[in-house]
Tab-separated table of C-alpha atoms and ligand atoms in Angstrom:
chain	number	residue	atom	x	y	z
T	1486	UNK	CA	47.662	-133.163	-55.087
T	1487	UNK	CA	44.518	-133.037	-52.950
T	1488	UNK	CA	44.068	-130.426	-50.259
T	1489	UNK	CA	46.263	-132.543	-47.988
T	1490	UNK	CA	49.756	-131.614	-49.199
T	1491	UNK	CA	50.614	-130.250	-45.766
T	1492	UNK	CA	47.994	-132.212	-43.861
T	1493	UNK	CA	48.770	-134.945	-41.345
T	1494	UNK	CA	49.974	-138.459	-42.112
T	1495	UNK	CA	47.328	-140.958	-40.944
T	1496	UNK	CA	47.716	-144.528	-39.720
T	1497	UNK	CA	44.869	-147.031	-39.429
T	1498	UNK	CA	44.659	-150.804	-38.982
T	1499	UNK	CA	42.342	-153.663	-38.061
T	1500	UNK	CA	39.214	-152.512	-39.854
T	1501	UNK	CA	38.134	-156.107	-40.487
T	1502	UNK	CA	35.759	-155.005	-43.265
T	1503	UNK	CA	33.493	-157.667	-44.719
T	1504	UNK	CA	29.913	-158.646	-45.526
T	1505	UNK	CA	28.967	-159.094	-41.844
T	1506	UNK	CA	29.723	-155.473	-40.955
T	1507	UNK	CA	27.879	-152.839	-43.034
T	1508	UNK	CA	28.310	-150.479	-40.045
T	1509	UNK	CA	32.101	-150.584	-40.419
T	1510	UNK	CA	31.807	-150.102	-44.169
T	1511	UNK	CA	29.805	-146.899	-43.538
T	1512	UNK	CA	32.308	-145.768	-40.906
T	1513	UNK	CA	35.203	-146.350	-43.295
T	1514	UNK	CA	33.390	-144.442	-46.054
T	1515	UNK	CA	32.995	-141.495	-43.639
T	1516	UNK	CA	36.686	-141.722	-42.731
T	1517	UNK	CA	37.758	-141.666	-46.396
T	1518	UNK	CA	35.411	-138.757	-47.155
T	1519	UNK	CA	36.426	-136.989	-43.909
T	1520	UNK	CA	39.845	-136.947	-42.190
T	1521	UNK	CA	41.603	-138.960	-44.915
T	1522	UNK	CA	40.721	-136.318	-47.542
T	1523	UNK	CA	42.852	-133.770	-45.657
T	1524	UNK	CA	45.790	-136.151	-45.233
T	1525	UNK	CA	49.241	-135.959	-46.741
T	1526	UNK	CA	49.227	-139.778	-46.866
T	1527	UNK	CA	47.260	-142.709	-45.462
T	1528	UNK	CA	48.979	-145.842	-44.155
T	1529	UNK	CA	46.915	-148.987	-43.589
T	1530	UNK	CA	48.796	-151.346	-41.271
T	1531	UNK	CA	47.018	-154.587	-42.053
T	1532	UNK	CA	43.693	-156.362	-41.579
T	1533	UNK	CA	41.772	-153.933	-43.775
T	1534	UNK	CA	39.510	-156.921	-44.499
T	1535	UNK	CA	38.119	-159.611	-42.192
T	1536	UNK	CA	39.793	-161.965	-44.594
T	1537	UNK	CA	41.220	-161.716	-48.079
T	1538	UNK	CA	41.829	-164.905	-50.011
T	1539	UNK	CA	40.818	-164.303	-53.614
T	1540	UNK	CA	40.569	-161.411	-56.109
T	1541	UNK	CA	36.965	-162.550	-56.815
T	1542	UNK	CA	36.029	-160.811	-53.557
T	1543	UNK	CA	36.418	-157.509	-55.418
T	1544	UNK	CA	33.076	-158.345	-57.095
T	1545	UNK	CA	31.254	-158.287	-53.736
T	1546	UNK	CA	29.968	-154.902	-52.600
T	1547	UNK	CA	31.314	-155.363	-49.050
T	1548	UNK	CA	34.821	-155.306	-50.537
T	1549	UNK	CA	34.214	-153.263	-53.687
T	1550	UNK	CA	32.884	-150.276	-51.701
T	1551	UNK	CA	35.935	-149.743	-49.445
T	1552	UNK	CA	38.294	-150.409	-52.369
T	1553	UNK	CA	36.346	-147.759	-54.288
T	1554	UNK	CA	36.655	-145.355	-51.335
T	1555	UNK	CA	40.439	-145.846	-51.386
T	1556	UNK	CA	40.610	-145.452	-55.179
T	1557	UNK	CA	38.689	-142.164	-54.883
T	1558	UNK	CA	41.170	-141.019	-52.251
T	1559	UNK	CA	44.207	-141.784	-54.407
T	1560	UNK	CA	42.539	-140.050	-57.367
T	1561	UNK	CA	42.187	-136.980	-55.145
T	1562	UNK	CA	45.953	-137.091	-54.711
T	1563	UNK	CA	46.187	-138.698	-51.273
T	1564	UNK	CA	48.759	-141.514	-51.491
T	1565	UNK	CA	47.568	-144.747	-49.844
T	1566	UNK	CA	50.110	-147.318	-48.599
T	1567	UNK	CA	49.151	-150.727	-47.270
T	1568	UNK	CA	51.023	-153.463	-45.488
T	1569	UNK	CA	49.187	-156.737	-45.063
T	1570	UNK	CA	47.930	-158.269	-41.828
T	1571	UNK	CA	47.368	-161.850	-40.807
T	1572	UNK	CA	43.829	-161.765	-42.216
T	1573	UNK	CA	44.540	-160.208	-45.610
T	1574	UNK	CA	48.127	-161.212	-46.436
T	1575	UNK	CA	47.234	-162.634	-49.908
T	1576	UNK	CA	46.512	-159.085	-51.201
T	1577	UNK	CA	48.933	-158.659	-54.100
T	1578	UNK	CA	50.738	-155.530	-55.273
T	1579	UNK	CA	49.242	-155.843	-58.773
T	1580	UNK	CA	45.700	-156.120	-57.407
T	1581	UNK	CA	46.111	-153.125	-55.089
T	1582	UNK	CA	47.664	-151.027	-57.857
T	1583	UNK	CA	44.313	-151.152	-59.713
T	1584	UNK	CA	42.957	-148.985	-56.882
T	1585	UNK	CA	46.018	-146.756	-56.756
T	1586	UNK	CA	47.181	-148.406	-53.501
T	1587	UNK	CA	50.888	-149.111	-52.947
T	1588	UNK	CA	51.801	-152.328	-51.144
T	1589	UNK	CA	54.692	-151.886	-48.724
T	1590	UNK	CA	56.541	-154.694	-46.912
T	1591	UNK	CA	55.977	-155.622	-43.268
T	1592	UNK	CA	57.994	-154.164	-41.586
T	1593	UNK	CA	58.569	-150.829	-43.353
T	1594	UNK	CA	60.628	-147.917	-42.063
T	1595	UNK	CA	60.143	-144.261	-42.857
T	1596	UNK	CA	61.262	-140.865	-41.693
T	1597	UNK	CA	58.684	-138.435	-40.335
T	1598	UNK	CA	60.254	-135.063	-39.623
T	1599	UNK	CA	63.277	-135.910	-37.478
T	1600	UNK	CA	61.796	-139.251	-36.307
T	1601	UNK	CA	62.713	-142.673	-37.607
T	1602	UNK	CA	59.526	-144.718	-37.584
T	1603	UNK	CA	58.940	-148.444	-38.016
T	1604	UNK	CA	55.594	-149.737	-39.248
T	1605	UNK	CA	54.465	-153.327	-38.740
T	1606	UNK	CA	51.124	-155.107	-38.529
T	1607	UNK	CA	51.891	-156.436	-35.058
T	1608	UNK	CA	51.478	-160.201	-35.273
T	1609	UNK	CA	55.274	-160.615	-35.494
T	1610	UNK	CA	55.503	-158.883	-32.096
T	1611	UNK	CA	53.450	-161.616	-30.414
T	1612	UNK	CA	56.604	-163.695	-30.165
T	1613	UNK	CA	55.350	-165.655	-27.126
T	1614	UNK	CA	52.574	-167.168	-29.205
T	1615	UNK	CA	54.622	-170.026	-30.597
T	1616	UNK	CA	51.608	-171.891	-32.013
T	1617	UNK	CA	50.560	-168.789	-33.982
T	1618	UNK	CA	54.090	-168.038	-35.210
T	1619	UNK	CA	54.378	-171.625	-36.501
T	1620	UNK	CA	50.988	-171.301	-38.250
T	1621	UNK	CA	52.108	-167.957	-39.735
T	1622	UNK	CA	55.251	-169.521	-41.240
T	1623	UNK	CA	53.271	-172.416	-42.751
T	1624	UNK	CA	50.336	-170.423	-44.175
T	1625	UNK	CA	52.646	-167.815	-45.758
T	1626	UNK	CA	55.107	-170.359	-47.117
T	1627	UNK	CA	55.392	-170.129	-50.925
T	1628	UNK	CA	54.621	-173.866	-51.224
T	1629	UNK	CA	51.387	-173.527	-49.222
T	1630	UNK	CA	50.366	-170.564	-51.346
T	1631	UNK	CA	51.249	-172.454	-54.528
T	1632	UNK	CA	49.017	-175.344	-53.417
T	1633	UNK	CA	46.104	-173.113	-52.350
T	1634	UNK	CA	46.113	-170.766	-55.349
T	1635	UNK	CA	44.242	-173.027	-57.828
T	1636	UNK	CA	41.404	-173.791	-55.372
T	1637	UNK	CA	38.053	-172.245	-56.288
T	1638	UNK	CA	36.995	-169.166	-54.318
T	1639	UNK	CA	34.069	-170.837	-52.423
T	1640	UNK	CA	36.441	-173.525	-51.080
T	1641	UNK	CA	39.010	-170.963	-50.023
T	1642	UNK	CA	36.276	-168.896	-48.394
T	1643	UNK	CA	35.099	-171.880	-46.342
T	1644	UNK	CA	38.706	-172.590	-45.365
T	1645	UNK	CA	39.273	-168.956	-44.310
T	1646	UNK	CA	36.041	-168.838	-42.296
T	1647	UNK	CA	36.993	-172.069	-40.519
T	1648	UNK	CA	40.461	-170.715	-39.718
T	1649	UNK	CA	38.949	-167.479	-38.440
T	1650	UNK	CA	36.555	-169.300	-36.082
T	1651	UNK	CA	39.411	-171.493	-34.843
T	1652	UNK	CA	41.592	-168.454	-34.229
T	1653	UNK	CA	38.794	-166.648	-32.327
T	1654	UNK	CA	38.387	-169.670	-30.021
T	1655	UNK	CA	42.129	-169.915	-29.562
T	1656	UNK	CA	42.635	-166.200	-28.784
T	1657	UNK	CA	39.768	-166.358	-26.238
T	1658	UNK	CA	41.519	-169.279	-24.505
T	1659	UNK	CA	45.032	-167.838	-24.481
T	1660	UNK	CA	46.191	-165.559	-21.659
T	1661	UNK	CA	46.920	-161.912	-22.489
T	1662	UNK	CA	50.668	-162.483	-21.944
T	1663	UNK	CA	50.608	-164.682	-25.051
T	1664	UNK	CA	48.288	-162.722	-27.367
T	1665	UNK	CA	49.779	-159.286	-26.608
T	1666	UNK	CA	52.976	-157.861	-28.086
T	1667	UNK	CA	55.985	-159.134	-26.134
T	1668	UNK	CA	58.197	-156.373	-24.642
T	1669	UNK	CA	61.342	-158.134	-25.948
T	1670	UNK	CA	59.897	-158.124	-29.485
T	1671	UNK	CA	58.953	-154.439	-29.178
T	1672	UNK	CA	62.530	-153.646	-28.077
T	1673	UNK	CA	63.929	-155.769	-30.919
T	1674	UNK	CA	61.732	-153.965	-33.450
T	1675	UNK	CA	62.854	-150.534	-32.222
T	1676	UNK	CA	66.482	-151.708	-32.290
T	1677	UNK	CA	66.075	-153.099	-35.797
T	1678	UNK	CA	66.925	-156.691	-34.864
T	1679	UNK	CA	65.823	-159.576	-37.083
T	1680	UNK	CA	63.063	-159.777	-38.452
T	1681	UNK	CA	62.758	-155.978	-38.121
T	1682	UNK	CA	66.112	-155.119	-39.715
T	1683	UNK	CA	66.134	-151.812	-41.579
T	1684	UNK	CA	68.706	-149.261	-42.738
T	1685	UNK	CA	66.919	-146.605	-40.639
T	1686	UNK	CA	67.294	-148.536	-37.345
T	1687	UNK	CA	67.325	-147.832	-34.471
T	1688	UNK	CA	63.820	-146.397	-34.602
T	1689	UNK	CA	62.263	-143.846	-32.295
T	1690	UNK	CA	58.634	-144.733	-32.932
T	1691	UNK	CA	57.058	-148.133	-33.548
T	1692	UNK	CA	53.525	-148.127	-34.959
T	1693	UNK	CA	51.454	-151.291	-35.088
T	1694	UNK	CA	47.960	-152.727	-34.726
T	1695	UNK	CA	46.772	-156.336	-34.449
T	1696	UNK	CA	46.536	-156.528	-30.645
T	1697	UNK	CA	43.485	-154.200	-30.489
T	1698	UNK	CA	44.867	-152.423	-27.416
T	1699	UNK	CA	45.287	-148.804	-28.549
T	1700	UNK	CA	47.838	-146.783	-26.588
T	1701	UNK	CA	50.767	-144.387	-26.798
T	1702	UNK	CA	53.531	-145.915	-24.711
T	1703	UNK	CA	56.919	-144.574	-23.725
T	1704	UNK	CA	59.422	-147.404	-24.092
T	1705	UNK	CA	62.595	-145.526	-23.089
T	1706	UNK	CA	62.039	-142.103	-21.488
T	1707	UNK	CA	62.051	-139.344	-24.085
T	1708	UNK	CA	63.674	-141.633	-26.648
T	1709	UNK	CA	61.459	-144.419	-27.916
T	1710	UNK	CA	57.703	-144.750	-28.168
T	1711	UNK	CA	55.158	-147.249	-29.334
T	1712	UNK	CA	51.827	-146.310	-30.905
T	1713	UNK	CA	49.252	-149.106	-30.935
T	1714	UNK	CA	46.289	-148.516	-33.259
T	1715	UNK	CA	42.786	-149.637	-32.406
T	1716	UNK	CA	40.438	-152.120	-34.037
T	1717	UNK	CA	37.358	-150.595	-35.649
T	1718	UNK	CA	33.936	-151.134	-34.149
T	1719	UNK	CA	30.531	-149.506	-34.509
T	1720	UNK	CA	31.452	-146.717	-32.032
T	1721	UNK	CA	34.514	-145.663	-34.027
T	1722	UNK	CA	38.233	-146.286	-34.020
T	1723	UNK	CA	41.531	-145.030	-32.653
T	1724	UNK	CA	43.903	-144.016	-35.444
T	1725	UNK	CA	47.324	-142.390	-35.487
T	1726	UNK	CA	48.186	-138.964	-36.881
T	1727	UNK	CA	51.554	-137.350	-37.456
T	1728	UNK	CA	51.033	-133.578	-37.609
T	1729	UNK	CA	54.597	-132.757	-38.647
T	1730	UNK	CA	55.916	-132.545	-35.085
T	1731	UNK	CA	54.184	-135.113	-32.915
T	1732	UNK	CA	52.340	-138.388	-33.071
T	1733	UNK	CA	48.816	-138.516	-31.702
T	1734	UNK	CA	46.225	-141.183	-31.088
T	1735	UNK	CA	42.855	-139.808	-32.193
T	1736	UNK	CA	39.372	-141.284	-31.924
T	1737	UNK	CA	37.244	-141.232	-35.070
T	1738	UNK	CA	33.543	-141.158	-34.184
T	1739	UNK	CA	32.220	-141.287	-37.711
T	1740	UNK	CA	29.147	-139.340	-38.584
T	1741	UNK	CA	26.783	-138.956	-35.642
T	1742	UNK	CA	23.022	-139.178	-36.061
T	1743	UNK	CA	21.659	-135.715	-35.250
T	1744	UNK	CA	20.038	-135.872	-31.793
T	1745	UNK	CA	16.386	-134.886	-31.607
F	2569	LIG	MN1	45.784	-158.852	-37.087
């Protein structure tokens, strides 16, 4: 084990790492060399990458570097668990295993101390966004994936970039009531209703990302809470920590330039 055997459990999401953002790559490196080193475990709740479509991406430094950071972490004895997001859902368990990372399903339930916790990326909670939910079903359908798999990487990359631009335009156009998590879906997830069924339900804490609206919210007084993780940007990122007793939302500033 690393030094983190009784350290906190950390939760991050929505890093959106890729060639356009060397600043985020540096921030993530600092996170892996910093707080994550002291952790008992690290959970990545989706959208680690701006997009993931092909294992060939592992040959590009923008992807190889963060994968290397995670491999170094697991070699230190910090277990890393990942559930996929809407941007990186083709990441496969066999591919991640090469870096010591364990793929877990979305949703996944776990027990932290006395709390029953449900982890999900968050896109399933945007149940009012019917157009997106339809797209999600189609793009993740085994037949679609079977048809896309043989396409060469450059074609898939162009397709992914086009989809990403389309989705950015669409999110900008849609009102917040559609792109945010729906309260009914949050309640359903905590209750363990379909598609959030789990033997641990009902849950006391729901942790998710995707909506980029970090907060700690009380859903039912003293009973049920929701932790929303933040998206990473050049200033830093909100991530979740479980210290053995309580859940906290913490801001990671990265490494500051010394002021002169
Ligand atoms: Mn997302």
